[in-house]
Coordinates of C-alpha atoms and ligand atoms in Angstrom, one line a residue:
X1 CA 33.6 223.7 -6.5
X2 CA 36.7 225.3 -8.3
X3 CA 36.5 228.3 -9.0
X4 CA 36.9 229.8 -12.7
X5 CA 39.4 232.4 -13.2
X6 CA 40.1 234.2 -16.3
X7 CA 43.3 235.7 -16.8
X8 CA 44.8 238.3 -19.6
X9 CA 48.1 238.1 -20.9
X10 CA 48.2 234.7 -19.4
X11 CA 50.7 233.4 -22.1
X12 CA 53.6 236.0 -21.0
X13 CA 56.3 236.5 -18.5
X14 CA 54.7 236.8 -15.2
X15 CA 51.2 235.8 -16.6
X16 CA 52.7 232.1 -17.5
X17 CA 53.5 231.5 -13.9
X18 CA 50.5 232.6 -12.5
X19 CA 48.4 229.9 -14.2
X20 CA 50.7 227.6 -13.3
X21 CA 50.5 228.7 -9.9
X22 CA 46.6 228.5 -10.1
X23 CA 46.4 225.4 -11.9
X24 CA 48.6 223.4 -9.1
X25 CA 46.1 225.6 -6.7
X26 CA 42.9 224.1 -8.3
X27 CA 41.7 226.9 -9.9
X28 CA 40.6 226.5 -13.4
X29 CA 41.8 229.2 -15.9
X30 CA 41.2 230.6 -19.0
X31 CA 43.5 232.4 -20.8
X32 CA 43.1 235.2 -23.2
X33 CA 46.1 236.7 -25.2
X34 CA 46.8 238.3 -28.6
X35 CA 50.2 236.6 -28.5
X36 CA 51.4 240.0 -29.5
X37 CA 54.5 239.3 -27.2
X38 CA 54.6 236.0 -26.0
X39 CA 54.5 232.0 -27.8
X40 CA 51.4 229.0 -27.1
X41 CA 54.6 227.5 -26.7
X42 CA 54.2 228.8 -22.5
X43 CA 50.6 227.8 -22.7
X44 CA 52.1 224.3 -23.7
X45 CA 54.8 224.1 -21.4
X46 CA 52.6 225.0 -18.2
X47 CA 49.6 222.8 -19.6
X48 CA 52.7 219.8 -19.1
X49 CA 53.9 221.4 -16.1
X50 CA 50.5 221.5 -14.3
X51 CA 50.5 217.7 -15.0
X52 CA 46.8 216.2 -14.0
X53 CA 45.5 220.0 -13.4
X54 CA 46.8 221.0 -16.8
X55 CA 43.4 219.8 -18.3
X56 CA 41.6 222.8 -16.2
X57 CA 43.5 225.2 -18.5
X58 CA 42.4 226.7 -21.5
X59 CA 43.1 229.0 -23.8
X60 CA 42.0 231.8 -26.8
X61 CA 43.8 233.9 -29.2
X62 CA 41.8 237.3 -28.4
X63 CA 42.6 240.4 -28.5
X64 CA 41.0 242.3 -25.4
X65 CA 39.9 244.9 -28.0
X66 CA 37.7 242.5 -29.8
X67 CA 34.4 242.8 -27.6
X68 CA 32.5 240.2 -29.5
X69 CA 35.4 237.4 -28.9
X70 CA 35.4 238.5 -25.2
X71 CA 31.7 238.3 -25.0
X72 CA 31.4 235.1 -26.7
X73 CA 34.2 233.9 -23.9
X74 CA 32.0 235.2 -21.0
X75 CA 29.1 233.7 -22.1
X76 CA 30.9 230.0 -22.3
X77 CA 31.9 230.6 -18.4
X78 CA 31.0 232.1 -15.3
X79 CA 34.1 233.5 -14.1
X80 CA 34.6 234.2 -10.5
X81 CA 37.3 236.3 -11.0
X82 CA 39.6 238.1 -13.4
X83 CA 43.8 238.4 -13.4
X84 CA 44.4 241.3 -15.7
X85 CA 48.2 241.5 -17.5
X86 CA 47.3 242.3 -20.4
X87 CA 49.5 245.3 -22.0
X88 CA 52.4 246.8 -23.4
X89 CA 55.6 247.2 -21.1
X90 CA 58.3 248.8 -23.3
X91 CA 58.6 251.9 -21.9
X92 CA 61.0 253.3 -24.7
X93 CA 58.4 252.4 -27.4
X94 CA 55.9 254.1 -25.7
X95 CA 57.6 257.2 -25.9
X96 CA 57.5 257.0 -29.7
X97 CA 54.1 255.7 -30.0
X98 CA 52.2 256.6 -27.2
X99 CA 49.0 256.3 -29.2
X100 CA 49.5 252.5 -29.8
X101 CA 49.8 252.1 -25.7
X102 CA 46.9 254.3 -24.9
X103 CA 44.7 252.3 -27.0
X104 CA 46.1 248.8 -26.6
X105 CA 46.5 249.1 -23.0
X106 CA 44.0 251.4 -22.0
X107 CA 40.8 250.6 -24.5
X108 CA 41.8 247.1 -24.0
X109 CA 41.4 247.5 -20.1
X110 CA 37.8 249.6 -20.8
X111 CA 36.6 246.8 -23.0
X112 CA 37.9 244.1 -20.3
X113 CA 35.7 245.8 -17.5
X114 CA 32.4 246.6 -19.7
X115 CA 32.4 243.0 -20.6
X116 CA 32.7 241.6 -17.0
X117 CA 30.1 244.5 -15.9
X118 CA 27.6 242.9 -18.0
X119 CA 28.5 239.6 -17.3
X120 CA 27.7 240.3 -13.4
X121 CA 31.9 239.6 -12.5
X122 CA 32.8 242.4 -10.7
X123 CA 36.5 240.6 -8.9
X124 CA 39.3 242.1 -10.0
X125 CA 43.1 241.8 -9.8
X126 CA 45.1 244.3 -11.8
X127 CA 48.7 244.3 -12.6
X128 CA 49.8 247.7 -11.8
X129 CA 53.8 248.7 -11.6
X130 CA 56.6 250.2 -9.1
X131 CA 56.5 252.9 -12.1
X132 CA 54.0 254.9 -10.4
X133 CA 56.2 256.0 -7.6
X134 CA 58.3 258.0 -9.9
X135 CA 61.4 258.9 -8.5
X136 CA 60.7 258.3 -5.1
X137 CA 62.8 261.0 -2.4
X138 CA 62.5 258.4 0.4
X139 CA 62.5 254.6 0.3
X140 CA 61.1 252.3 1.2
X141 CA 57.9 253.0 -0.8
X142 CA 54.5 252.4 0.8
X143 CA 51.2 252.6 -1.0
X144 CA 50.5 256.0 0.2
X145 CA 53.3 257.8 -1.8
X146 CA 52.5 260.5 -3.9
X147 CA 52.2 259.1 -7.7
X148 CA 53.5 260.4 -10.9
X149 CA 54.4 258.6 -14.4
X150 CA 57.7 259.5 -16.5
X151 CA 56.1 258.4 -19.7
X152 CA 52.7 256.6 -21.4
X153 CA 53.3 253.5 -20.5
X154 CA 53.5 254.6 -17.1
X155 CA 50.7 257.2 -17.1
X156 CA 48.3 253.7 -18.2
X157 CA 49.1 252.3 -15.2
X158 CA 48.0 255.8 -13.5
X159 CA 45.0 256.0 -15.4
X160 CA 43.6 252.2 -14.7
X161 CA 44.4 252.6 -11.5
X162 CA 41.9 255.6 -10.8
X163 CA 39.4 253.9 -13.9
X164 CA 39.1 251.3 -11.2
X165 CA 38.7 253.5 -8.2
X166 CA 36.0 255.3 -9.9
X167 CA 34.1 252.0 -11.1
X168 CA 34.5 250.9 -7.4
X169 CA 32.9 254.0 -6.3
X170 CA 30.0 254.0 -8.7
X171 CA 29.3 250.1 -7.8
X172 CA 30.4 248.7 -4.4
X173 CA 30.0 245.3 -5.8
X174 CA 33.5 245.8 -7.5
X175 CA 36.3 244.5 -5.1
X176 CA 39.5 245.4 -7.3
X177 CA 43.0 244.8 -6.2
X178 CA 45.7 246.5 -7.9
X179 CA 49.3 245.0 -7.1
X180 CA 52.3 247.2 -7.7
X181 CA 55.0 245.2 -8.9
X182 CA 59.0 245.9 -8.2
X183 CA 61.5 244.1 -10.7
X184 CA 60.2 241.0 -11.5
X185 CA 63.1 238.2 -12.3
X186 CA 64.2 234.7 -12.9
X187 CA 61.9 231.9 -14.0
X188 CA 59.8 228.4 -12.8
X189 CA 62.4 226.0 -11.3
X190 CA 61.8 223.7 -13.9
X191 CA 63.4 226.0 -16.4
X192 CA 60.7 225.0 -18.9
X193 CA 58.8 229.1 -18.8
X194 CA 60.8 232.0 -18.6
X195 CA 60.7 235.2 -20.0
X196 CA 61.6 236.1 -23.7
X197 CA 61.1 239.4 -24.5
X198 CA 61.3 240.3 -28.8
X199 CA 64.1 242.3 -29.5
X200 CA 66.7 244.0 -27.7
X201 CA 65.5 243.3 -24.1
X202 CA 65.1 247.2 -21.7
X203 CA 65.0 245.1 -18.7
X204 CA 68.7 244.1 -16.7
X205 CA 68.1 240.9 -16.4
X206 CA 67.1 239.2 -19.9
X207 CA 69.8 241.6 -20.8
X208 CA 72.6 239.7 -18.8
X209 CA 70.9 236.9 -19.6
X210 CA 71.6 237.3 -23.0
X211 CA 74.9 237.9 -22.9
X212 CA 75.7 235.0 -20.9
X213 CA 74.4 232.9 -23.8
X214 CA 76.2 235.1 -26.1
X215 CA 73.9 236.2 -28.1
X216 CA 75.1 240.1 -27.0
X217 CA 79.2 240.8 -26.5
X218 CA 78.3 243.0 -23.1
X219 CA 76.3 244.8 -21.1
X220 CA 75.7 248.4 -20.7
X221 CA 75.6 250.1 -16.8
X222 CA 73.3 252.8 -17.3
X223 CA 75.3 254.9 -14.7
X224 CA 77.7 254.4 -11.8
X225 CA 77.6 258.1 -10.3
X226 CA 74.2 257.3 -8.2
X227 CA 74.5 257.9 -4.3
X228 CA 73.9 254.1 -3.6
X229 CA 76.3 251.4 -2.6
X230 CA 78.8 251.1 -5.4
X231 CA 77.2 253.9 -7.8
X232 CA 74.5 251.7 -10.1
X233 CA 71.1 251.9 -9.9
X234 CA 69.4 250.1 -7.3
X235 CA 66.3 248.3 -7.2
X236 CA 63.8 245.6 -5.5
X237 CA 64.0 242.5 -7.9
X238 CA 61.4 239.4 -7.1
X239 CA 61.5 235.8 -7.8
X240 CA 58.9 235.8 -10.4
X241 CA 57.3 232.6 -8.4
X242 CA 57.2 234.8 -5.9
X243 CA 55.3 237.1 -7.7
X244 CA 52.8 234.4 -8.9
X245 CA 51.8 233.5 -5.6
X246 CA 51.2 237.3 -4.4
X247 CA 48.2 236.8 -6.9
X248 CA 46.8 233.6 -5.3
X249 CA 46.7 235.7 -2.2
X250 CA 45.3 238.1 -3.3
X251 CA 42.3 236.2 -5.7
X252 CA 41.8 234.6 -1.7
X253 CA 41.3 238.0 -0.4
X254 CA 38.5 239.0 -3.2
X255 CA 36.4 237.2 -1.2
X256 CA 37.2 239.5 1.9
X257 CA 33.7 241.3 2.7
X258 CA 35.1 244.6 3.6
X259 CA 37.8 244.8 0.1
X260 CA 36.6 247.7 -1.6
X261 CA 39.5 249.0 -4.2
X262 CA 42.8 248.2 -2.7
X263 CA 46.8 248.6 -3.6
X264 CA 49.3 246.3 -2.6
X265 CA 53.3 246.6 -3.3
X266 CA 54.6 243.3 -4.4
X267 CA 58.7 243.1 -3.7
X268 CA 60.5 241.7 -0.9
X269 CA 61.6 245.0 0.5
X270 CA 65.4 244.5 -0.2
X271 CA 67.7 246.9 -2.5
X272 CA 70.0 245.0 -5.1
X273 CA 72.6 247.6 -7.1
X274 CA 72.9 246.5 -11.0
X275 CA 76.9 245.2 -9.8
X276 CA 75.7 243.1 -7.1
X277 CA 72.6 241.5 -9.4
X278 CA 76.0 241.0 -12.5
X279 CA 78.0 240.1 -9.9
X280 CA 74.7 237.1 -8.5
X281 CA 74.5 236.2 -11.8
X282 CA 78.2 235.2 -12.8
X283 CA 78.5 233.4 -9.5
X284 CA 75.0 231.2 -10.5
X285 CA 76.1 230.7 -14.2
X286 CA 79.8 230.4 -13.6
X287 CA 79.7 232.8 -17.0
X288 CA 81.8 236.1 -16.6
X289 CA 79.3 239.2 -18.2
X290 CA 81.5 241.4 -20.0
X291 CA 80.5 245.4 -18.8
X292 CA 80.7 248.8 -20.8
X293 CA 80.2 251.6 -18.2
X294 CA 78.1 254.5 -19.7
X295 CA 76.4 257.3 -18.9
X296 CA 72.5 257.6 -16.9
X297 CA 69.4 256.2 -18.6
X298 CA 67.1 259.2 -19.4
X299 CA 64.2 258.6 -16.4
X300 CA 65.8 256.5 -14.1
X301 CA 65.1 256.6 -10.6
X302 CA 68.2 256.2 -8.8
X303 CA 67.0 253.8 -5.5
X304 CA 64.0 252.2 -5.8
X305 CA 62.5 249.4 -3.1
X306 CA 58.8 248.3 -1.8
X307 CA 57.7 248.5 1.5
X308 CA 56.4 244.9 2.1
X309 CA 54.1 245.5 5.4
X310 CA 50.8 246.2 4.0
X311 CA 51.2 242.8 1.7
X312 CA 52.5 240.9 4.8
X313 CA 49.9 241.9 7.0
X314 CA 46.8 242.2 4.7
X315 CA 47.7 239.7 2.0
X316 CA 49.4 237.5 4.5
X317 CA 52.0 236.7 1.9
X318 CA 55.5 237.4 1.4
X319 CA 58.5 236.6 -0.5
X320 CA 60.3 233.5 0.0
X321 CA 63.4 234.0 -2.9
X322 CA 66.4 235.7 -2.9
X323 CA 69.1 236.8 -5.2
X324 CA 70.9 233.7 -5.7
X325 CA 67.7 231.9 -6.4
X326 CA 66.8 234.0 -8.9
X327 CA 70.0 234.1 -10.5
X328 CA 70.2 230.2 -10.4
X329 CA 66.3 229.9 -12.0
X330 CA 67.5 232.4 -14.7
X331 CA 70.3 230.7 -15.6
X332 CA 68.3 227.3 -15.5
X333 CA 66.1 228.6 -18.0
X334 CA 68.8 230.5 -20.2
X335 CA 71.1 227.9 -20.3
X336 CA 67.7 225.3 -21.3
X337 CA 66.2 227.7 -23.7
X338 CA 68.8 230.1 -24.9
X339 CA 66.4 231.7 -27.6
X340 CA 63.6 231.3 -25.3
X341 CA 60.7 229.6 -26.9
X342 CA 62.0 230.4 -30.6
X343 CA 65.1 229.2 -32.2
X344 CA 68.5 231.2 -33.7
X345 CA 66.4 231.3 -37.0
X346 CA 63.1 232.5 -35.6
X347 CA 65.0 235.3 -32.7
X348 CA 67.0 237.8 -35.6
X349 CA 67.2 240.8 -33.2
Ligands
NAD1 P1 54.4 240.2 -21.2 O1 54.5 241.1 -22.4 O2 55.3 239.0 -21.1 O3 52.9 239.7 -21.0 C1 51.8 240.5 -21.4 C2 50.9 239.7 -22.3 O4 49.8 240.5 -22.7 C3 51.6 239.2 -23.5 O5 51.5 237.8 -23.6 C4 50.9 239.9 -24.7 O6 50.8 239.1 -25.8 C5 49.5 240.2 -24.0 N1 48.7 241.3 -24.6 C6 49.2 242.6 -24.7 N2 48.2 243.3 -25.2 C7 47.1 242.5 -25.4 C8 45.8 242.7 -25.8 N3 45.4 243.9 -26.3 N4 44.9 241.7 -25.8 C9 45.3 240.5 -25.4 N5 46.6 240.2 -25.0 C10 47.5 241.2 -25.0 O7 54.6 241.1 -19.9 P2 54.8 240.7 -18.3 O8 56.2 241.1 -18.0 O9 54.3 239.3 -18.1 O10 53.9 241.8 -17.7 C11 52.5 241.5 -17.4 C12 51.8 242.7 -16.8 O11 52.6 243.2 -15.7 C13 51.8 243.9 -17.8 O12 50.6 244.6 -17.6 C14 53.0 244.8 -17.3 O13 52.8 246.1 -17.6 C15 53.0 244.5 -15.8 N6 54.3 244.8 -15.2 C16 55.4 244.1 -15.6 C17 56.6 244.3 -15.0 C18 57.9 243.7 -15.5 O14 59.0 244.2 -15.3 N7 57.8 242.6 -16.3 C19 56.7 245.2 -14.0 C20 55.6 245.9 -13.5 C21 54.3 245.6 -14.1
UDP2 N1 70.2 248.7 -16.4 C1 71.4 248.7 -16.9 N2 71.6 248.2 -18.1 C2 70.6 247.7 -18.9 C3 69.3 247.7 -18.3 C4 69.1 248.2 -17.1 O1 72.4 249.2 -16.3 O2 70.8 247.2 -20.0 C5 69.9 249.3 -15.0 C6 69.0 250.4 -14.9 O3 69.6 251.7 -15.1 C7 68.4 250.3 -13.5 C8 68.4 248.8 -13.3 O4 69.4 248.2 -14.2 O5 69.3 250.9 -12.6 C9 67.1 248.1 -13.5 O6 66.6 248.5 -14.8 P1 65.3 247.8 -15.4 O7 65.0 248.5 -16.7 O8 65.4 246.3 -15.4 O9 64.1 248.2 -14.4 P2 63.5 249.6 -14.0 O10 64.5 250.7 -14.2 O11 62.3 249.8 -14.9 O12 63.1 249.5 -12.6

């Protein structure tokens, strides 16, 4: 029989192609999302792109805070599992408003795990972040590195992270994996998902992206004085398809007997320098991106990659994608969808 799986935040970036990935994988999924930063226009897209298996998709406007909606969902379907993205990412806004992340993200996650609790689903996957390792002294970073967060948004992850360590502890029936993601990139093949973050995008990539559709004159190098290859930051980017399918393997190791509560690193182990990932990108778009060199982002690590050993060997997955690939989906889905899933009139920032 197939099994049920829901997951949260299952209209975003990463969360889009991982119910496609399930879908095509026979899984059927619900999705629950607030649509505070993403479009049903994803749930759409991936509902055509699943083709035959897009009818074992569906979906609720819910925010994880509202108990009774999520209630009322569990008691519809037995779920054999839960995908957890759910949450606010900007790390700059939660800085300002750490309040709003603590409660969105964290209360959200609280009300998430009472629900399943009582619902008897205690199979978790929980999207946790490269954040955690701070500034690391030594790369590459395994699972056993010493943890720290440089703000809120990073200090959630921290704190759900040991909230499902202690649950595990109190109830051995919880098997919870938490997967640390490294720099998430590109987009489905197809070009028909992507990402689309609201306003000016933090992350590098949606930022070039943006400027090679024009819609910003240049991009900003957020340092070139690090001790790393040609002075920019340098970090572990992954196909996002990639990504997905690290969460098929590990749903298929939830059903592992001895999984208790259990971190994985999701990256492919490689370090890319900002130049090199510009430099990727013009050669995939044929576009040139236009660079104003300026001074260190407050908080930024300077070299940041994933040891991919525990993943390979316990997971038995790894990353198939590099660089070019990613550039070239990027670009298939920028150049397809240069306002993402909105239009000049409906993206003002
Ligand atoms: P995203 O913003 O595209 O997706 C998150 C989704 O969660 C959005 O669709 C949003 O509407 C929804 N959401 C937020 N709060 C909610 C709530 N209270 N109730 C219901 N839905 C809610 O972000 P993403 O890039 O797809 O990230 C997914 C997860 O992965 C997040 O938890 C993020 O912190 C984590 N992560 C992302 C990255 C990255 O670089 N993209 C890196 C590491 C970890
Ligand atoms: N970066 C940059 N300009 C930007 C955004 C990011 O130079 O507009 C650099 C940033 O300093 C870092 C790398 O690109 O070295 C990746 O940044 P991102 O915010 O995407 O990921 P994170 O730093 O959170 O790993």
């Amino acid at each position: 029989m197939a099994k049920n799986i829901l997951v949260t935040g299952g209209a975003g970036y990463i969360g889009s192609h991982t119910v496609l990935q399930l879908l095509l994988g026979g899984y059927r999924t619900v999705v629950v999302d607030n649509l505070d930063n993403s479009s049903d226009i994803s749930i759409k897209r991936v509902k055509e792109l699943a083709g035959e298996f897009g009818n074992n998709l569906s979906f609720y406007q819910v925010d994880l805070r509202d108990k009774p909606a999520l209630e009322k969902i569990f008691s519809e379907t037995k779920f054999d599992a839960v995908i957890h993205f759910a949450g606010l990412k900007a790390v700059g806004e939660s800085v300002e408003k750490p309040l709003l992340y603590y409660d969105n993200n964290l209360i959200g996650t609280i009300a998430l795990l009472e629900v399943m609790s009582a619902h008897g689903c205690k199979n978790l996957v929980f999207s946790s972040s490269a954040t955690v390792y701070g500034w690391p002294k030594v790369v590459p970073c395994t699972e056993e590195f010493p943890l720290c967060a440089a703000n809120p948004y990073g200090r959630t992850k921290l704190f759900i992270e040991e909230i499902c360590c202690d649950i595990h502890r109190s109830d051995s029936e919880w098997k919870i994996i938490l997967l640390r993601y490294f720099n998430p990139v590109g987009a489905h093949p197809s070009g028909h998902i992507g990402e689309d973050p609201r306003g000016i995008p933090n992350n590098l990539m949606p930022f070039v992206q943006q400027v090679a559709v024009a819609r910003r004159p240049a991009l900003t190098v957020f340092g070139n004085d690090y001790n790393t290859v040609d002075g920019t930051g340098v970090r572990d980017y992954i196909h996002v398809v990639d990504l997905a399918d690290g969460h098929i393997a590990a749903l298929r190791k939830l059903s592992d007997r001895s999984i208790g509560c259990e971190v994985y690193n999701l990256g492919t182990g490689k370090g890319t320098s900002v130049l090199e990932m510009v430099s990727a990108f013009e050669k995939a778009s044929g576009k040139k991106i236009p660079l104003v060199m300026a001074g260190r982002r407050p908080g930024d690590a300077e070299i940041v990659y994933a040891s991919t050993e525990k993943a390979e060997r316990e997971l038995n997955w790894k990353s198939k994608y590099g660089i070019e690939e990613m550039c070239r989906d990027q670009w298939n889905w920028a150049s397809k969808n240069p306002y993402g899933y909105g239009s000049p009139e409906t993206n003002h920032s």
